Short mmCIF file of C-alpha atoms in Angstrom, two decimals:
data_model
loop_
_atom_site.label_atom_id
_atom_site.label_comp_id
_atom_site.label_asym_id
_atom_site.label_seq_id
_atom_site.Cartn_x
_atom_site.Cartn_y
_atom_site.Cartn_z
CA MET Z 1 -11.76 -38.54 -6.61
CA ASN Z 2 -13.34 -37.10 -3.20
CA PHE Z 3 -13.27 -33.91 -1.32
CA GLN Z 4 -10.87 -35.36 1.32
CA GLN Z 5 -8.31 -35.70 -1.66
CA LEU Z 6 -8.99 -31.99 -2.94
CA ARG Z 7 -8.53 -30.89 0.81
CA ILE Z 8 -5.27 -32.66 1.16
CA ILE Z 9 -3.82 -30.99 -2.16
CA ARG Z 10 -5.11 -27.54 -0.72
CA GLU Z 11 -3.70 -28.04 2.62
CA ALA Z 12 -0.12 -29.49 1.47
CA ALA Z 13 0.23 -26.16 -0.62
CA ARG Z 14 -0.71 -24.13 2.39
CA SER Z 15 1.60 -25.86 4.72
CA GLN Z 16 4.50 -26.05 2.37
CA PHE Z 17 4.38 -29.82 1.70
CA ASN Z 18 4.85 -30.73 5.56
CA LEU Z 19 2.45 -33.81 5.78
CA THR Z 20 2.57 -33.70 9.49
CA GLU Z 21 1.08 -30.28 9.44
CA VAL Z 22 -1.57 -31.45 6.84
CA ALA Z 23 -2.57 -34.34 8.74
CA LYS Z 24 -2.91 -32.17 11.88
CA LYS Z 25 -5.07 -29.66 10.17
CA LEU Z 26 -7.43 -32.32 8.74
CA TYR Z 27 -7.53 -34.26 11.76
CA THR Z 28 -6.29 -37.51 10.30
CA SER Z 29 -3.00 -39.59 10.11
CA GLN Z 30 0.13 -38.92 7.97
CA SER Z 31 -0.38 -42.41 6.60
CA GLY Z 32 -4.07 -41.69 5.75
CA ILE Z 33 -2.67 -38.61 3.87
CA SER Z 34 -0.03 -40.51 1.95
CA ARG Z 35 -2.77 -43.29 1.12
CA HIS Z 36 -5.18 -40.60 -0.46
CA ILE Z 37 -2.42 -38.96 -2.31
CA ARG Z 38 -1.33 -42.13 -3.95
CA GLU Z 39 -4.70 -43.16 -4.77
CA LEU Z 40 -5.43 -39.75 -6.50
CA GLU Z 41 -2.40 -39.97 -8.65
CA GLU Z 42 -3.15 -43.54 -9.53
CA GLU Z 43 -6.65 -42.37 -10.79
CA LEU Z 44 -5.42 -39.60 -12.76
CA GLY Z 45 -2.36 -41.49 -14.08
CA VAL Z 46 0.02 -38.52 -13.25
CA GLU Z 47 2.34 -37.60 -10.38
CA LEU Z 48 1.08 -34.29 -8.66
CA PHE Z 49 3.94 -33.92 -6.17
CA ILE Z 50 7.70 -33.54 -6.48
CA ARG Z 51 9.40 -35.88 -4.16
CA HIS Z 52 12.83 -36.52 -2.60
CA GLY Z 53 12.77 -39.79 -0.97
CA LYS Z 54 9.70 -39.85 1.24
CA ARG Z 55 9.82 -35.98 1.26
CA MET Z 56 7.26 -33.77 -0.78
CA LEU Z 57 9.14 -30.83 -2.23
CA GLY Z 58 6.48 -29.11 -4.32
CA LEU Z 59 3.89 -29.70 -7.22
CA THR Z 60 4.48 -30.89 -10.66
CA GLY Z 61 2.86 -29.19 -13.67
CA PRO Z 62 -0.23 -31.47 -13.21
CA GLY Z 63 -0.20 -30.94 -9.64
CA LYS Z 64 -0.31 -27.06 -10.00
CA GLU Z 65 -3.33 -27.56 -12.22
CA MET Z 66 -4.98 -29.76 -9.83
CA LEU Z 67 -4.33 -27.40 -7.17
CA ALA Z 68 -6.37 -24.56 -8.92
CA ILE Z 69 -9.04 -27.23 -9.72
CA ALA Z 70 -9.11 -28.29 -5.91
CA ARG Z 71 -9.60 -24.84 -4.79
CA ARG Z 72 -12.34 -24.03 -7.19
CA ILE Z 73 -14.47 -27.06 -6.26
CA LEU Z 74 -13.95 -26.59 -2.66
CA ASP Z 75 -14.74 -22.99 -2.68
CA ASP Z 76 -17.84 -23.73 -4.74
CA ALA Z 77 -18.98 -26.62 -2.13
CA GLY Z 78 -18.48 -23.96 0.63
CA LYS Z 79 -21.02 -21.67 -1.23
CA ALA Z 80 -23.33 -24.37 -1.65
CA LYS Z 81 -23.40 -25.19 1.97
CA ARG Z 82 -23.50 -21.58 2.89
CA LEU Z 83 -26.47 -21.10 0.60
CA GLY Z 84 -28.89 -23.26 2.70
CA GLU Z 85 -27.43 -21.28 5.85
CA LEU Z 86 -28.65 -18.10 4.32
CA PHE Z 87 -32.31 -18.94 4.06
CA THR Z 88 -32.66 -20.43 7.27
CA SER Z 89 -30.61 -18.41 9.63
CA GLN Z 90 -31.48 -14.89 8.80
CA GLN Z 91 -32.68 -13.61 12.14
CA ASP Z 92 -30.25 -15.71 14.35
CA GLY Z 93 -26.64 -16.70 13.68
CA ILE Z 94 -23.10 -15.36 14.38
CA LEU Z 95 -21.58 -12.41 12.91
CA THR Z 96 -17.74 -12.65 13.22
CA ILE Z 97 -15.88 -9.32 12.63
CA ALA Z 98 -12.02 -9.03 12.47
CA THR Z 99 -10.85 -5.51 13.24
CA THR Z 100 -8.13 -3.52 14.85
CA HIS Z 101 -7.98 -2.53 18.50
CA THR Z 102 -8.79 1.15 17.48
CA GLN Z 103 -11.83 0.19 15.48
CA ALA Z 104 -13.12 -2.19 18.16
CA ARG Z 105 -12.59 0.30 21.06
CA TYR Z 106 -13.65 3.66 19.58
CA THR Z 107 -15.76 3.55 16.36
CA LEU Z 108 -17.65 0.21 16.56
CA PRO Z 109 -19.53 0.50 19.78
CA ALA Z 110 -22.07 2.75 18.50
CA ILE Z 111 -22.72 0.70 15.39
CA ILE Z 112 -22.77 -2.43 17.19
CA LYS Z 113 -25.32 -0.96 19.73
CA VAL Z 114 -27.69 -0.21 17.00
CA PHE Z 115 -27.25 -3.50 15.11
CA ARG Z 116 -28.08 -5.36 18.29
CA GLU Z 117 -31.35 -3.47 18.70
CA HIS Z 118 -32.38 -4.58 15.15
CA TYR Z 119 -31.03 -8.00 15.60
CA PRO Z 120 -30.97 -9.06 19.07
CA ASN Z 121 -30.59 -12.87 18.25
CA ILE Z 122 -27.46 -12.40 16.32
CA ARG Z 123 -24.18 -13.18 18.33
CA LEU Z 124 -21.18 -11.08 17.58
CA VAL Z 125 -17.58 -12.03 17.77
CA LEU Z 126 -14.82 -9.31 17.53
CA ASN Z 127 -11.40 -10.86 16.67
CA GLN Z 128 -8.75 -8.23 16.92
CA GLY Z 129 -5.55 -8.46 14.98
CA THR Z 130 -3.22 -6.52 12.62
CA PRO Z 131 -4.40 -5.58 9.23
CA ASP Z 132 -2.59 -8.67 7.67
CA GLU Z 133 -4.09 -11.10 10.12
CA ILE Z 134 -7.54 -9.33 9.68
CA ARG Z 135 -7.19 -9.96 5.75
CA ASN Z 136 -6.15 -13.70 6.33
CA MET Z 137 -9.02 -14.11 8.57
CA VAL Z 138 -11.46 -12.81 6.10
CA SER Z 139 -9.78 -14.53 3.18
CA SER Z 140 -10.00 -17.97 4.92
CA GLY Z 141 -13.60 -17.54 5.98
CA SER Z 142 -12.88 -17.53 9.65
CA ALA Z 143 -14.17 -13.72 9.67
CA ASP Z 144 -17.29 -12.53 7.87
CA LEU Z 145 -16.13 -8.88 7.83
CA GLY Z 146 -12.90 -7.13 8.16
CA ILE Z 147 -12.44 -3.64 9.13
CA ALA Z 148 -9.05 -1.87 8.96
CA SER Z 149 -7.29 0.97 7.50
CA GLU Z 150 -4.47 -0.99 5.80
CA VAL Z 151 -4.25 -3.83 3.29
CA LEU Z 152 -7.88 -4.77 2.88
CA SER Z 153 -8.51 -2.58 -0.27
CA GLN Z 154 -5.34 -4.14 -1.87
CA SER Z 155 -6.28 -7.67 -1.74
CA ASP Z 156 -7.29 -9.74 -4.68
CA THR Z 157 -9.23 -12.31 -2.43
CA LEU Z 158 -11.51 -9.59 -0.77
CA ARG Z 159 -13.73 -6.75 -2.13
CA ALA Z 160 -13.72 -3.61 0.04
CA VAL Z 161 -15.96 -0.58 0.38
CA PRO Z 162 -14.80 2.56 2.42
CA TRP Z 163 -16.25 3.65 5.78
CA PHE Z 164 -14.78 6.94 6.64
CA LYS Z 165 -11.39 8.72 6.42
CA TRP Z 166 -9.52 10.10 9.48
CA ASN Z 167 -6.34 11.94 10.40
CA HIS Z 168 -3.56 11.53 12.95
CA LYS Z 169 -3.50 13.54 16.04
CA VAL Z 170 -0.32 14.26 18.37
CA LEU Z 171 -0.80 13.60 22.01
CA VAL Z 172 1.55 15.56 24.61
CA PRO Z 173 1.12 16.01 28.38
CA VAL Z 174 -0.44 18.98 29.26
CA ASP Z 175 2.75 20.75 30.51
CA HIS Z 176 4.63 19.77 27.18
CA PRO Z 177 6.47 22.85 25.33
CA LEU Z 178 4.57 21.72 22.31
CA ALA Z 179 1.09 21.92 24.22
CA ASP Z 180 0.59 25.54 23.29
CA LEU Z 181 2.57 25.86 19.94
CA GLN Z 182 0.78 26.73 16.76
CA ASP Z 183 1.51 25.56 13.31
CA ILE Z 184 3.36 22.42 14.41
CA THR Z 185 5.85 21.23 11.88
CA LEU Z 186 7.59 17.74 11.25
CA GLU Z 187 10.83 19.23 12.39
CA HIS Z 188 9.19 20.11 15.88
CA LEU Z 189 8.06 16.49 16.08
CA ALA Z 190 11.37 14.96 15.03
CA ALA Z 191 13.02 16.75 17.96
CA TRP Z 192 11.27 14.74 20.58
CA PRO Z 193 10.97 10.87 21.06
CA LEU Z 194 7.90 9.64 19.42
CA ILE Z 195 5.40 7.02 20.46
CA THR Z 196 3.17 5.41 17.88
CA TYR Z 197 1.74 2.39 16.19
CA ARG Z 198 4.06 -0.44 15.07
CA SER Z 199 4.79 -0.98 11.47
CA GLY Z 200 1.76 -2.47 9.61
CA MET Z 201 -0.86 -0.75 11.84
CA THR Z 202 -3.35 1.97 11.75
CA GLY Z 203 -1.76 4.53 9.50
CA ARG Z 204 1.86 3.75 10.40
CA SER Z 205 2.88 4.12 6.35
CA ALA Z 206 1.52 7.69 6.44
CA ILE Z 207 3.59 8.57 9.37
CA ASP Z 208 6.80 6.93 7.79
CA GLN Z 209 6.31 8.33 4.50
CA ALA Z 210 5.93 11.99 5.88
CA PHE Z 211 9.26 12.04 7.74
CA GLU Z 212 10.96 10.34 4.68
CA SER Z 213 9.74 12.58 2.25
CA ALA Z 214 10.94 15.59 4.35
CA GLY Z 215 14.23 13.96 4.93
CA LEU Z 216 13.85 13.81 8.67
CA GLN Z 217 14.68 10.75 11.02
CA ALA Z 218 11.80 9.98 13.42
CA ASP Z 219 13.03 9.01 16.83
CA ILE Z 220 10.39 6.40 17.52
CA VAL Z 221 11.27 5.06 20.85
CA LEU Z 222 8.20 2.94 21.47
CA SER Z 223 5.80 1.23 19.01
CA ALA Z 224 2.71 -0.72 19.79
CA GLN Z 225 -0.50 -2.40 18.47
CA ASP Z 226 -3.07 -0.21 19.77
CA SER Z 227 -3.80 3.38 20.80
CA ASP Z 228 -4.36 2.95 24.61
CA VAL Z 229 -0.96 1.52 24.96
CA VAL Z 230 0.55 4.47 23.01
CA LYS Z 231 -1.62 6.95 25.36
CA THR Z 232 -0.40 5.14 28.69
CA TYR Z 233 3.26 5.79 27.75
CA VAL Z 234 2.66 9.34 26.63
CA ARG Z 235 1.26 10.04 30.17
CA LEU Z 236 4.29 8.43 31.63
CA GLY Z 237 6.34 10.96 29.90
CA MET Z 238 8.33 8.70 27.87
CA GLY Z 239 7.55 10.73 24.60
CA ILE Z 240 4.78 12.42 22.34
CA GLY Z 241 2.30 10.18 20.79
CA ILE Z 242 0.85 9.91 17.35
CA VAL Z 243 -2.55 8.14 17.19
CA ALA Z 244 -5.65 8.23 15.13
CA GLU Z 245 -7.89 11.08 16.00
CA THR Z 246 -10.70 8.50 16.50
CA ALA Z 247 -8.88 7.13 19.52
CA VAL Z 248 -8.73 10.66 21.21
CA ILE Z 249 -11.07 11.25 24.10
CA ALA Z 250 -12.13 14.97 24.43
CA ASP Z 251 -12.33 14.96 28.32
CA ASP Z 252 -8.82 13.51 28.86
CA ASN Z 253 -7.24 15.89 31.46
CA GLU Z 254 -3.78 14.40 31.36
CA VAL Z 255 -2.69 14.93 27.64
CA VAL Z 256 -3.41 17.62 25.01
CA ALA Z 257 -4.55 16.55 21.41
CA LEU Z 258 -2.77 18.65 18.62
CA ASP Z 259 -3.87 18.89 15.15
CA VAL Z 260 -1.45 17.61 12.53
CA SER Z 261 -3.77 16.93 9.69
CA HIS Z 262 -1.50 19.19 7.48
CA LEU Z 263 1.49 16.91 8.26
CA PHE Z 264 0.23 13.36 7.51
CA SER Z 265 -2.05 12.15 4.74
CA ALA Z 266 -5.63 11.07 5.55
CA ASN Z 267 -6.29 7.37 5.84
CA THR Z 268 -9.28 5.40 4.98
CA VAL Z 269 -11.21 2.75 7.00
CA TRP Z 270 -12.22 -0.21 4.85
CA LEU Z 271 -15.03 -2.75 5.24
CA ALA Z 272 -14.13 -5.90 3.41
CA VAL Z 273 -15.75 -9.31 2.70
CA LYS Z 274 -14.38 -12.38 0.85
CA ARG Z 275 -14.84 -12.03 -2.91
CA GLY Z 276 -17.58 -14.16 -4.46
CA GLN Z 277 -18.78 -15.40 -1.05
CA LEU Z 278 -22.61 -15.57 -0.13
CA GLN Z 279 -23.42 -13.33 2.65
CA ARG Z 280 -26.25 -13.39 5.17
CA GLU Z 281 -28.63 -10.42 5.01
CA TYR Z 282 -27.59 -9.17 8.22
CA LEU Z 283 -23.91 -8.67 7.18
CA TRP Z 284 -25.23 -6.24 4.62
CA GLN Z 285 -27.47 -4.56 7.10
CA PHE Z 286 -24.27 -4.11 9.41
CA MET Z 287 -22.26 -2.67 6.46
CA MET Z 288 -25.00 -0.30 5.77
CA LEU Z 289 -25.20 0.83 9.41
CA CYS Z 290 -21.50 1.75 8.87
CA ASN Z 291 -21.98 3.63 5.46
CA PRO Z 292 -25.63 4.77 5.36
CA ASN Z 293 -24.85 6.56 1.83
CA LEU Z 294 -25.07 3.02 0.26
CA SER Z 295 -28.16 0.91 0.28
CA VAL Z 296 -28.06 -2.78 0.64
CA GLU Z 297 -28.49 -3.33 -3.05
CA GLU Z 298 -25.60 -0.89 -3.85
CA LEU Z 299 -23.44 -2.53 -1.28
CA LYS Z 300 -23.91 -5.91 -2.74
CA ALA Z 301 -23.28 -4.38 -6.37
CA THR Z 302 -20.02 -2.85 -5.25
CA VAL Z 303 -18.79 -6.11 -3.45
CA ARG Z 304 -19.56 -8.22 -6.36
CA ASP Z 305 -18.29 -5.74 -8.99
CA SER Z 306 -14.89 -6.72 -10.24
CA GLY Z 307 -14.18 -2.88 -11.07
CA SER Z 308 -12.60 -0.29 -8.89
CA HIS Z 309 -13.78 0.32 -5.42
CA SER Z 310 -16.53 2.65 -4.47
CA ASP Z 311 -15.41 6.10 -3.24
CA VAL Z 312 -18.69 6.92 -1.32
CA LEU Z 313 -17.71 8.01 2.25
CA TYR Z 314 -19.31 9.67 5.14
CA ASP Z 315 -17.79 11.37 8.07
CA PHE Z 316 -18.19 9.32 11.21
CA GLU Z 317 -18.70 11.12 14.38
CA ILE Z 318 -17.72 9.73 17.93
#
């Protein structure tokens, strides 16, 4: 038995047993994949895969058990490799952060500036994506830290701590009838075409839930992945926008930002790392810059704890 055989079992499950995809991901040939599988089955004395002719359809009972073992061994091997890196690369290295456009554009710059002053030799990589993509990047190890308002706190493969809470704002052109209206209601918003985040993004679920609970149909004429796109189309007069308050710029002369915190539930931005994975010290320092109410020791304890998430928050100011 060897690591390549274990990798093949893991990748086969990930690739829906498409051996062409497995070979591509492991940089080998399909015949090599088949040979490794055959040799492992002969060594164990059991069939690991359900077959139909030359095609593999799934895992047998022993195959499912072997998949769990392979994942565990490969994960532990990754931790062992990472252990050496932790003690040799504390002052230089790469910190990869997976986050949404809103966080990368509006909330992270101040944090990253301070971090760079403390760790000038650390290279930062910002990968932007949807919350689901962010969760997958951290779970797979392709990102060290995930930052988003959705999904991260609900993943079994991640441990998350809260950063800050935020509310939505409504954006309207300066000459819009709602611009000077007091006590805006959902009925007011439902009477106009809306522009906001697409499903799965930055608090969209809170928007949908509010209209649904009120028995109203929101006329969302355009949905986008980031706040800047929403604001662009509001300025063009296509509708009124609903964005995160962190994305609102105070000196914007083309739109008016309206307080609607009474209409939509607050959202929490989470910081998430892969559960059980050893981390470099500078990652903990970055998280502490985000949430200074927690010490590095408390952050480590919270992330390693299998219980409930910490509720320690602080108010972030742009």
